[in-house]
Amino acid sequence: MQIRIGIMGYGNLGRGVECAVRQNPDMTLAAVFTRRDPKTVSILTEGVPVYPASQALEHKDEVDVLILCGGSATDLPVQTPEYARHFHVIDSFDTHARIPQHFAAVDDSAKAGGKVAVISCGWDPGLFSLNRLYARAILPQGADYTFWGKGVSQGHSDAIRRVEGVADAKQYTIPIQSALDAVRSGSEPELTTRQKHLRECFVVAKEGADKAKIENDIKTMPNYFDEYDTIVHFISQEELDRDHSGIPHGGFVIRSGKTGWEGENTHIIEYSLKLDSNPEFTTSVLLAYARAAYRLGQEGVSGCKTVFDIAPAYLSPLSGEELRAHLL
Amino acid sequence: MQIRIGIMGYGNLGRGVECAVRQNPDMTLAAVFTRRDPKTVSILTEGVPVYPASQALEHKDEVDVLILCGGSATDLPVQTPEYARHFHVIDSFDTHARIPQHFAAVDDSAKAGGKVAVISCGWDPGLFSLNRLYARAILPQGADYTFWGKGVSQGHSDAIRRVEGVADAKQYTIPIQSALDAVRSGSEPELTTRQKHLRECFVVAKEGADKAKIENDIKTMPNYFDEYDTIVHFISQEELDRDHSGIPHGGFVIRSGKTGWEGENTHIIEYSLKLDSNPEFTTSVLLAYARAAYRLGQEGVSGCKTVFDIAPAYLSPLSGEELRAHLL
């Protein structure tokens, strides 16, 4: 029994889903949907149709779970409620402040269509959220900390590219070792934004641009950089392409807590990710939840879910007996 | 609405439950059951009754969830099926090979009684199992590794105490740094038992005992030590009591895996625990699952569950809305 996967949007995430399907023997790539002219979209998998996004509903009987690979700013707020009426869907919606309203819209639609929708899936939100939940439930008296990186922030890289005189740029978010060490000591430190992360920028300046001004414009940029210590390196386009073309990321969720009659014992729970490819790892998470959504749908469940609502066993291709015998 | 917790067996785990209840405002300690004469058992919490274990069923209306704090060898195989007929129960059964038969016995009994039983709960089995499941589901092409320690192994300490000429002993299981480093590199190394862990023993010899013989007896002990590099230190009882009275433990679950069309990208998922008190942390996990068992029971669920079967949200005192707003 194969789970037929559809991809909506063929960018970095879409290609990640395509690669991940090959690693899951219980899944098949059934279709790719794109807003571009399908004739211009060349996918990696042989024999799989590429359809216009506008015709997705005509193919709904060919797809069990549709993975929505659009952006959180404008694509997903429209797409997820729209498609959740017709497909089980998974998205990686990550605009934190809008999650409640996104959840409500998707829930209405998925329930109306009798489908399962998993939103805000991936690693943060996603696996990191899970670890915050488990760790807080287990150690109620304590503090937790999320660190991101070392990794590429697409949003910050884009912000630098909008600075006058900048031709291209890549920004790395880097957790500060002394902050990690303080958290791991169990001392429950209060950490400012500046104490937790460093921002390192590799910038290609346009010919004749004022580098001192560029550096100042970056370091003082509100919200993006002004609350951080920021390092700016000017390099050539060749160097940027050669040394900074990857999309690595990762991070840490650490909770320390006290137990005992007088809180005399300290415990540290740490979860970390070190990822060569942010989009490929993210889509690997999406596919595990696609399996869960499909199974929940088979059981007659419908509505919007997050990683919090789904029992871990649904993610694994193994049966309950196999899980208990081999992984417990 | 308070969840009324009962403790069956008042040793290290029982005391751990008692301490953890104080940290969870939605829980109350309702009763402690003991096989000793209740008059000889002095608990920390004022005003909570201590009853003979034999009278547990007479008090079943006073307790919502009974935490079974006995041992896996002889207590839990009898107690869990017995009490699962009358209470929601949680145990930390950790005899791996017998989990399937334990599950079956407890499932029959819990279903007959309309109760929820969570077995094999704690950190391994428990949180480590969860992390093995999540990581394998997400990175199907890879390898995972579990390391334990640095921490006290009660079983190995007991084994040393049975050696002729030994008055007292404590054994630490220690993960080997080079093995951890190799795993974290993503190289998916094949590691022997000896390459993964070291065993360090602190031994108090009886007066006049042959220390060379004791050391040899320990190092060559089948199953417990013969497959490991083992370090034996002879110390005084005073030193043992002063420096080795704690019950620390912890460990690591690490999975590395490949993604991409040709497996060109590597990812490392690491989960680690560093625990001052193994029993207090274990019981903190048991209590989070007690909340889950109680809620599942309220929903009319019955039968035996493991950590694999329970959606994370059930562990948290927060509502779905609160979780999505603050932890996702």
PDB file of N, CA and C in Angstrom, chain B residues 89-164:
ATOM      1  N   VAL B  89      -2.468   3.137  35.453  1.00  0.00           N
ATOM      2  CA  VAL B  89      -1.151   2.858  36.044  1.00  0.00           C
ATOM      3  C   VAL B  89      -0.023   3.286  35.102  1.00  0.00           C
ATOM      4  N   ILE B  90       1.122   3.569  35.697  1.00  0.00           N
ATOM      5  CA  ILE B  90       2.349   3.875  34.956  1.00  0.00           C
ATOM      6  C   ILE B  90       3.437   2.995  35.542  1.00  0.00           C
ATOM      7  N   ASP B  91       4.198   2.318  34.680  1.00  0.00           N
ATOM      8  CA  ASP B  91       5.376   1.622  35.210  1.00  0.00           C
ATOM      9  C   ASP B  91       6.604   1.945  34.375  1.00  0.00           C
ATOM     10  N   SER B  92       7.768   1.525  34.905  1.00  0.00           N
ATOM     11  CA  SER B  92       9.037   1.772  34.213  1.00  0.00           C
ATOM     12  C   SER B  92       9.704   0.440  33.878  1.00  0.00           C
ATOM     13  N   PHE B  93       8.878  -0.522  33.464  1.00  0.00           N
ATOM     14  CA  PHE B  93       9.368  -1.870  33.129  1.00  0.00           C
ATOM     15  C   PHE B  93      10.486  -1.792  32.091  1.00  0.00           C
ATOM     16  N   ASP B  94      11.655  -2.333  32.413  1.00  0.00           N
ATOM     17  CA  ASP B  94      12.778  -2.154  31.494  1.00  0.00           C
ATOM     18  C   ASP B  94      13.505  -3.444  31.133  1.00  0.00           C
ATOM     19  N   THR B  95      12.849  -4.587  31.326  1.00  0.00           N
ATOM     20  CA  THR B  95      13.452  -5.839  30.852  1.00  0.00           C
ATOM     21  C   THR B  95      13.083  -5.995  29.389  1.00  0.00           C
ATOM     22  N   HIS B  96      14.009  -5.551  28.533  1.00  0.00           N
ATOM     23  CA  HIS B  96      13.686  -5.360  27.140  1.00  0.00           C
ATOM     24  C   HIS B  96      13.034  -6.583  26.480  1.00  0.00           C
ATOM     25  N   ALA B  97      13.636  -7.746  26.684  1.00  0.00           N
ATOM     26  CA  ALA B  97      13.176  -8.950  25.983  1.00  0.00           C
ATOM     27  C   ALA B  97      11.754  -9.334  26.369  1.00  0.00           C
ATOM     28  N   ARG B  98      11.306  -8.889  27.529  1.00  0.00           N
ATOM     29  CA  ARG B  98       9.971  -9.293  27.982  1.00  0.00           C
ATOM     30  C   ARG B  98       8.907  -8.223  27.762  1.00  0.00           C
ATOM     31  N   ILE B  99       9.270  -7.146  27.084  1.00  0.00           N
ATOM     32  CA  ILE B  99       8.273  -6.089  26.869  1.00  0.00           C
ATOM     33  C   ILE B  99       7.049  -6.607  26.096  1.00  0.00           C
ATOM     34  N   PRO B 100       7.229  -7.392  25.018  1.00  0.00           N
ATOM     35  CA  PRO B 100       6.021  -7.846  24.312  1.00  0.00           C
ATOM     36  C   PRO B 100       5.042  -8.619  25.205  1.00  0.00           C
ATOM     37  N   GLN B 101       5.560  -9.534  26.032  1.00  0.00           N
ATOM     38  CA  GLN B 101       4.626 -10.300  26.861  1.00  0.00           C
ATOM     39  C   GLN B 101       4.040  -9.448  27.988  1.00  0.00           C
ATOM     40  N   HIS B 102       4.844  -8.526  28.506  1.00  0.00           N
ATOM     41  CA  HIS B 102       4.335  -7.604  29.534  1.00  0.00           C
ATOM     42  C   HIS B 102       3.222  -6.739  28.938  1.00  0.00           C
ATOM     43  N   PHE B 103       3.479  -6.214  27.738  1.00  0.00           N
ATOM     44  CA  PHE B 103       2.472  -5.388  27.063  1.00  0.00           C
ATOM     45  C   PHE B 103       1.162  -6.161  26.915  1.00  0.00           C
ATOM     46  N   ALA B 104       1.251  -7.402  26.454  1.00  0.00           N
ATOM     47  CA  ALA B 104       0.046  -8.199  26.200  1.00  0.00           C
ATOM     48  C   ALA B 104      -0.743  -8.431  27.488  1.00  0.00           C
ATOM     49  N   ALA B 105      -0.029  -8.776  28.562  1.00  0.00           N
ATOM     50  CA  ALA B 105      -0.702  -9.055  29.837  1.00  0.00           C
ATOM     51  C   ALA B 105      -1.377  -7.794  30.375  1.00  0.00           C
ATOM     52  N   VAL B 106      -0.651  -6.666  30.292  1.00  0.00           N
ATOM     53  CA  VAL B 106      -1.188  -5.414  30.829  1.00  0.00           C
ATOM     54  C   VAL B 106      -2.348  -4.924  29.964  1.00  0.00           C
ATOM     55  N   ASP B 107      -2.232  -5.113  28.657  1.00  0.00           N
ATOM     56  CA  ASP B 107      -3.284  -4.652  27.749  1.00  0.00           C
ATOM     57  C   ASP B 107      -4.607  -5.373  28.042  1.00  0.00           C
ATOM     58  N   ASP B 108      -4.535  -6.691  28.203  1.00  0.00           N
ATOM     59  CA  ASP B 108      -5.742  -7.463  28.527  1.00  0.00           C
ATOM     60  C   ASP B 108      -6.399  -6.924  29.793  1.00  0.00           C
ATOM     61  N   SER B 109      -5.573  -6.748  30.781  1.00  0.00           N
ATOM     62  CA  SER B 109      -6.082  -6.354  32.087  1.00  0.00           C
ATOM     63  C   SER B 109      -6.648  -4.933  32.066  1.00  0.00           C
ATOM     64  N   ALA B 110      -5.921  -4.006  31.449  1.00  0.00           N
ATOM     65  CA  ALA B 110      -6.381  -2.609  31.405  1.00  0.00           C
ATOM     66  C   ALA B 110      -7.675  -2.495  30.604  1.00  0.00           C
ATOM     67  N   LYS B 111      -7.767  -3.247  29.517  1.00  0.00           N
ATOM     68  CA  LYS B 111      -9.003  -3.200  28.724  1.00  0.00           C
ATOM     69  C   LYS B 111     -10.172  -3.772  29.524  1.00  0.00           C
ATOM     70  N   ALA B 112      -9.913  -4.862  30.236  1.00  0.00           N
ATOM     71  CA  ALA B 112     -10.974  -5.464  31.047  1.00  0.00           C
ATOM     72  C   ALA B 112     -11.478  -4.475  32.097  1.00  0.00           C
ATOM     73  N   GLY B 113     -10.558  -3.684  32.640  1.00  0.00           N
ATOM     74  CA  GLY B 113     -10.949  -2.743  33.686  1.00  0.00           C
ATOM     75  C   GLY B 113     -11.325  -1.366  33.178  1.00  0.00           C
ATOM     76  N   GLY B 114     -11.194  -1.145  31.880  1.00  0.00           N
ATOM     77  CA  GLY B 114     -11.495   0.175  31.326  1.00  0.00           C
ATOM     78  C   GLY B 114     -10.491   1.229  31.768  1.00  0.00           C
ATOM     79  N   LYS B 115      -9.235   0.812  31.950  1.00  0.00           N
ATOM     80  CA  LYS B 115      -8.203   1.725  32.443  1.00  0.00           C
ATOM     81  C   LYS B 115      -7.094   1.908  31.409  1.00  0.00           C
ATOM     82  N   VAL B 116      -6.286   2.945  31.616  1.00  0.00           N
ATOM     83  CA  VAL B 116      -5.134   3.203  30.762  1.00  0.00           C
ATOM     84  C   VAL B 116      -3.867   2.821  31.529  1.00  0.00           C
ATOM     85  N   ALA B 117      -3.016   2.026  30.891  1.00  0.00           N
ATOM     86  CA  ALA B 117      -1.735   1.652  31.495  1.00  0.00           C
ATOM     87  C   ALA B 117      -0.617   2.094  30.567  1.00  0.00           C
ATOM     88  N   VAL B 118       0.359   2.812  31.103  1.00  0.00           N
ATOM     89  CA  VAL B 118       1.531   3.182  30.311  1.00  0.00           C
ATOM     90  C   VAL B 118       2.713   2.408  30.873  1.00  0.00           C
ATOM     91  N   ILE B 119       3.297   1.548  30.036  1.00  0.00           N
ATOM     92  CA  ILE B 119       4.428   0.733  30.512  1.00  0.00           C
ATOM     93  C   ILE B 119       5.739   1.218  29.906  1.00  0.00           C
ATOM     94  N   SER B 120       6.835   0.794  30.545  1.00  0.00           N
ATOM     95  CA  SER B 120       8.189   1.042  30.033  1.00  0.00           C
ATOM     96  C   SER B 120       8.446   2.529  29.830  1.00  0.00           C
ATOM     97  N   CYS B 121       8.053   3.286  30.822  1.00  0.00           N
ATOM     98  CA  CYS B 121       8.159   4.736  30.778  1.00  0.00           C
ATOM     99  C   CYS B 121       9.383   5.161  31.591  1.00  0.00           C
ATOM    100  N   GLY B 122       9.947   6.303  31.270  1.00  0.00           N
ATOM    101  CA  GLY B 122      11.158   6.786  31.925  1.00  0.00           C
ATOM    102  C   GLY B 122      12.043   7.378  30.850  1.00  0.00           C
ATOM    103  N   TRP B 123      13.370   7.205  30.964  1.00  0.00           N
ATOM    104  CA  TRP B 123      14.208   7.783  29.905  1.00  0.00           C
ATOM    105  C   TRP B 123      14.806   6.744  28.974  1.00  0.00           C
ATOM    106  N   ASP B 124      15.070   5.529  29.441  1.00  0.00           N
ATOM    107  CA  ASP B 124      15.430   4.453  28.513  1.00  0.00           C
ATOM    108  C   ASP B 124      15.108   3.123  29.158  1.00  0.00           C
ATOM    109  N   PRO B 125      13.994   2.499  28.812  1.00  0.00           N
ATOM    110  CA  PRO B 125      13.033   2.903  27.789  1.00  0.00           C
ATOM    111  C   PRO B 125      12.269   4.171  28.172  1.00  0.00           C
ATOM    112  N   GLY B 126      11.872   4.921  27.140  1.00  0.00           N
ATOM    113  CA  GLY B 126      11.123   6.153  27.363  1.00  0.00           C
ATOM    114  C   GLY B 126      11.584   7.234  26.409  1.00  0.00           C
ATOM    115  N   LEU B 127      12.190   8.274  26.976  1.00  0.00           N
ATOM    116  CA  LEU B 127      12.578   9.410  26.129  1.00  0.00           C
ATOM    117  C   LEU B 127      13.595   9.004  25.067  1.00  0.00           C
ATOM    118  N   PHE B 128      14.524   8.116  25.422  1.00  0.00           N
ATOM    119  CA  PHE B 128      15.491   7.667  24.413  1.00  0.00           C
ATOM    120  C   PHE B 128      14.776   6.895  23.301  1.00  0.00           C
ATOM    121  N   SER B 129      13.798   6.094  23.675  1.00  0.00           N
ATOM    122  CA  SER B 129      13.032   5.338  22.671  1.00  0.00           C
ATOM    123  C   SER B 129      12.336   6.295  21.708  1.00  0.00           C
ATOM    124  N   LEU B 130      11.720   7.333  22.278  1.00  0.00           N
ATOM    125  CA  LEU B 130      11.048   8.344  21.455  1.00  0.00           C
ATOM    126  C   LEU B 130      12.010   8.949  20.448  1.00  0.00           C
ATOM    127  N   ASN B 131      13.205   9.271  20.927  1.00  0.00           N
ATOM    128  CA  ASN B 131      14.163   9.912  20.033  1.00  0.00           C
ATOM    129  C   ASN B 131      14.669   8.958  18.968  1.00  0.00           C
ATOM    130  N   ARG B 132      14.798   7.673  19.313  1.00  0.00           N
ATOM    131  CA  ARG B 132      15.145   6.704  18.269  1.00  0.00           C
ATOM    132  C   ARG B 132      14.037   6.669  17.218  1.00  0.00           C
ATOM    133  N   LEU B 133      12.795   6.645  17.655  1.00  0.00           N
ATOM    134  CA  LEU B 133      11.681   6.569  16.706  1.00  0.00           C
ATOM    135  C   LEU B 133      11.610   7.816  15.810  1.00  0.00           C
ATOM    136  N   TYR B 134      11.578   8.988  16.423  1.00  0.00           N
ATOM    137  CA  TYR B 134      11.480  10.217  15.622  1.00  0.00           C
ATOM    138  C   TYR B 134      12.648  10.296  14.625  1.00  0.00           C
ATOM    139  N   ALA B 135      13.857  10.051  15.111  1.00  0.00           N
ATOM    140  CA  ALA B 135      15.028  10.243  14.248  1.00  0.00           C
ATOM    141  C   ALA B 135      15.040   9.248  13.085  1.00  0.00           C
ATOM    142  N   ARG B 136      14.628   8.002  13.351  1.00  0.00           N
ATOM    143  CA  ARG B 136      14.603   7.021  12.259  1.00  0.00           C
ATOM    144  C   ARG B 136      13.522   7.328  11.251  1.00  0.00           C
ATOM    145  N   ALA B 137      12.380   7.816  11.742  1.00  0.00           N
ATOM    146  CA  ALA B 137      11.282   8.125  10.816  1.00  0.00           C
ATOM    147  C   ALA B 137      11.679   9.280   9.902  1.00  0.00           C
ATOM    148  N   ILE B 138      12.472  10.200  10.438  1.00  0.00           N
ATOM    149  CA  ILE B 138      12.822  11.401   9.679  1.00  0.00           C
ATOM    150  C   ILE B 138      14.012  11.158   8.758  1.00  0.00           C
ATOM    151  N   LEU B 139      14.978  10.394   9.231  1.00  0.00           N
ATOM    152  CA  LEU B 139      16.156  10.082   8.411  1.00  0.00           C
ATOM    153  C   LEU B 139      16.238   8.570   8.206  1.00  0.00           C
ATOM    154  N   PRO B 140      15.432   8.042   7.262  1.00  0.00           N
ATOM    155  CA  PRO B 140      15.398   6.580   7.108  1.00  0.00           C
ATOM    156  C   PRO B 140      16.731   5.995   6.638  1.00  0.00           C
ATOM    157  N   GLN B 141      17.538   6.795   5.969  1.00  0.00           N
ATOM    158  CA  GLN B 141      18.816   6.294   5.476  1.00  0.00           C
ATOM    159  C   GLN B 141      19.916   6.780   6.408  1.00  0.00           C
ATOM    160  N   GLY B 142      20.270   5.955   7.383  1.00  0.00           N
ATOM    161  CA  GLY B 142      21.260   6.391   8.353  1.00  0.00           C
ATOM    162  C   GLY B 142      21.474   5.338   9.414  1.00  0.00           C
ATOM    163  N   ALA B 143      22.061   5.756  10.524  1.00  0.00           N
ATOM    164  CA  ALA B 143      22.358   4.826  11.614  1.00  0.00           C
ATOM    165  C   ALA B 143      22.198   5.571  12.921  1.00  0.00           C
ATOM    166  N   ASP B 144      21.721   4.847  13.954  1.00  0.00           N
ATOM    167  CA  ASP B 144      21.680   5.523  15.248  1.00  0.00           C
ATOM    168  C   ASP B 144      22.364   4.722  16.319  1.00  0.00           C
ATOM    169  N   TYR B 145      22.704   5.428  17.355  1.00  0.00           N
ATOM    170  CA  TYR B 145      23.577   4.940  18.401  1.00  0.00           C
ATOM    171  C   TYR B 145      23.032   5.439  19.726  1.00  0.00           C
ATOM    172  N   THR B 146      22.988   4.565  20.719  1.00  0.00           N
ATOM    173  CA  THR B 146      22.642   4.986  22.070  1.00  0.00           C
ATOM    174  C   THR B 146      23.861   4.780  22.962  1.00  0.00           C
ATOM    175  N   PHE B 147      24.234   5.805  23.673  1.00  0.00           N
ATOM    176  CA  PHE B 147      25.310   5.731  24.664  1.00  0.00           C
ATOM    177  C   PHE B 147      24.698   6.024  26.027  1.00  0.00           C
ATOM    178  N   TRP B 148      25.175   5.334  27.043  1.00  0.00           N
ATOM    179  CA  TRP B 148      24.701   5.597  28.408  1.00  0.00           C
ATOM    180  C   TRP B 148      25.839   6.134  29.258  1.00  0.00           C
ATOM    181  N   GLY B 149      25.479   7.066  30.133  1.00  0.00           N
ATOM    182  CA  GLY B 149      26.453   7.583  31.094  1.00  0.00           C
ATOM    183  C   GLY B 149      26.871   8.992  30.764  1.00  0.00           C
ATOM    184  N   LYS B 150      27.788   9.524  31.552  1.00  0.00           N
ATOM    185  CA  LYS B 150      28.372   8.881  32.694  1.00  0.00           C
ATOM    186  C   LYS B 150      27.327   8.698  33.773  1.00  0.00           C
ATOM    187  N   GLY B 151      27.259   7.449  34.334  1.00  0.00           N
ATOM    188  CA  GLY B 151      26.261   7.232  35.343  1.00  0.00           C
ATOM    189  C   GLY B 151      26.451   5.929  36.071  1.00  0.00           C
ATOM    190  N   VAL B 152      25.729   5.826  37.169  1.00  0.00           N
ATOM    191  CA  VAL B 152      25.822   4.649  38.025  1.00  0.00           C
ATOM    192  C   VAL B 152      24.920   3.550  37.493  1.00  0.00           C
ATOM    193  N   SER B 153      25.512   2.378  37.272  1.00  0.00           N
ATOM    194  CA  SER B 153      24.697   1.211  36.939  1.00  0.00           C
ATOM    195  C   SER B 153      24.490   0.409  38.213  1.00  0.00           C
ATOM    196  N   GLN B 154      23.230   0.343  38.640  1.00  0.00           N
ATOM    197  CA  GLN B 154      22.904  -0.379  39.860  1.00  0.00           C
ATOM    198  C   GLN B 154      23.187  -1.863  39.684  1.00  0.00           C
ATOM    199  N   GLY B 155      22.863  -2.398  38.520  1.00  0.00           N
ATOM    200  CA  GLY B 155      23.076  -3.820  38.271  1.00  0.00           C
ATOM    201  C   GLY B 155      24.549  -4.204  38.334  1.00  0.00           C
ATOM    202  N   HIS B 156      25.400  -3.370  37.747  1.00  0.00           N
ATOM    203  CA  HIS B 156      26.832  -3.664  37.774  1.00  0.00           C
ATOM    204  C   HIS B 156      27.415  -3.450  39.165  1.00  0.00           C
ATOM    205  N   SER B 157      26.918  -2.456  39.885  1.00  0.00           N
ATOM    206  CA  SER B 157      27.388  -2.240  41.258  1.00  0.00           C
ATOM    207  C   SER B 157      27.030  -3.454  42.115  1.00  0.00           C
ATOM    208  N   ASP B 158      25.798  -3.944  41.938  1.00  0.00           N
ATOM    209  CA  ASP B 158      25.368  -5.127  42.683  1.00  0.00           C
ATOM    210  C   ASP B 158      26.243  -6.333  42.341  1.00  0.00           C
ATOM    211  N   ALA B 159      26.564  -6.478  41.065  1.00  0.00           N
ATOM    212  CA  ALA B 159      27.380  -7.628  40.637  1.00  0.00           C
ATOM    213  C   ALA B 159      28.749  -7.597  41.307  1.00  0.00           C
ATOM    214  N   ILE B 160      29.323  -6.400  41.418  1.00  0.00           N
ATOM    215  CA  ILE B 160      30.635  -6.293  42.072  1.00  0.00           C
ATOM    216  C   ILE B 160      30.513  -6.662  43.552  1.00  0.00           C
ATOM    217  N   ARG B 161      29.437  -6.240  44.172  1.00  0.00           N
ATOM    218  CA  ARG B 161      29.260  -6.516  45.607  1.00  0.00           C
ATOM    219  C   ARG B 161      29.163  -8.008  45.897  1.00  0.00           C
ATOM    220  N   ARG B 162      28.805  -8.776  44.861  1.00  0.00           N
ATOM    221  CA  ARG B 162      28.721 -10.226  45.062  1.00  0.00           C
ATOM    222  C   ARG B 162      30.075 -10.920  44.895  1.00  0.00           C
ATOM    223  N   VAL B 163      31.118 -10.162  44.488  1.00  0.00           N
ATOM    224  CA  VAL B 163      32.455 -10.744  44.330  1.00  0.00           C
ATOM    225  C   VAL B 163      33.064 -11.001  45.713  1.00  0.00           C
ATOM    226  N   GLU B 164      33.732 -12.138  45.854  1.00  0.00           N
ATOM    227  CA  GLU B 164      34.337 -12.510  47.139  1.00  0.00           C
ATOM    228  C   GLU B 164      35.358 -11.461  47.567  1.00  0.00           C
TER     229      GLU B 164
END
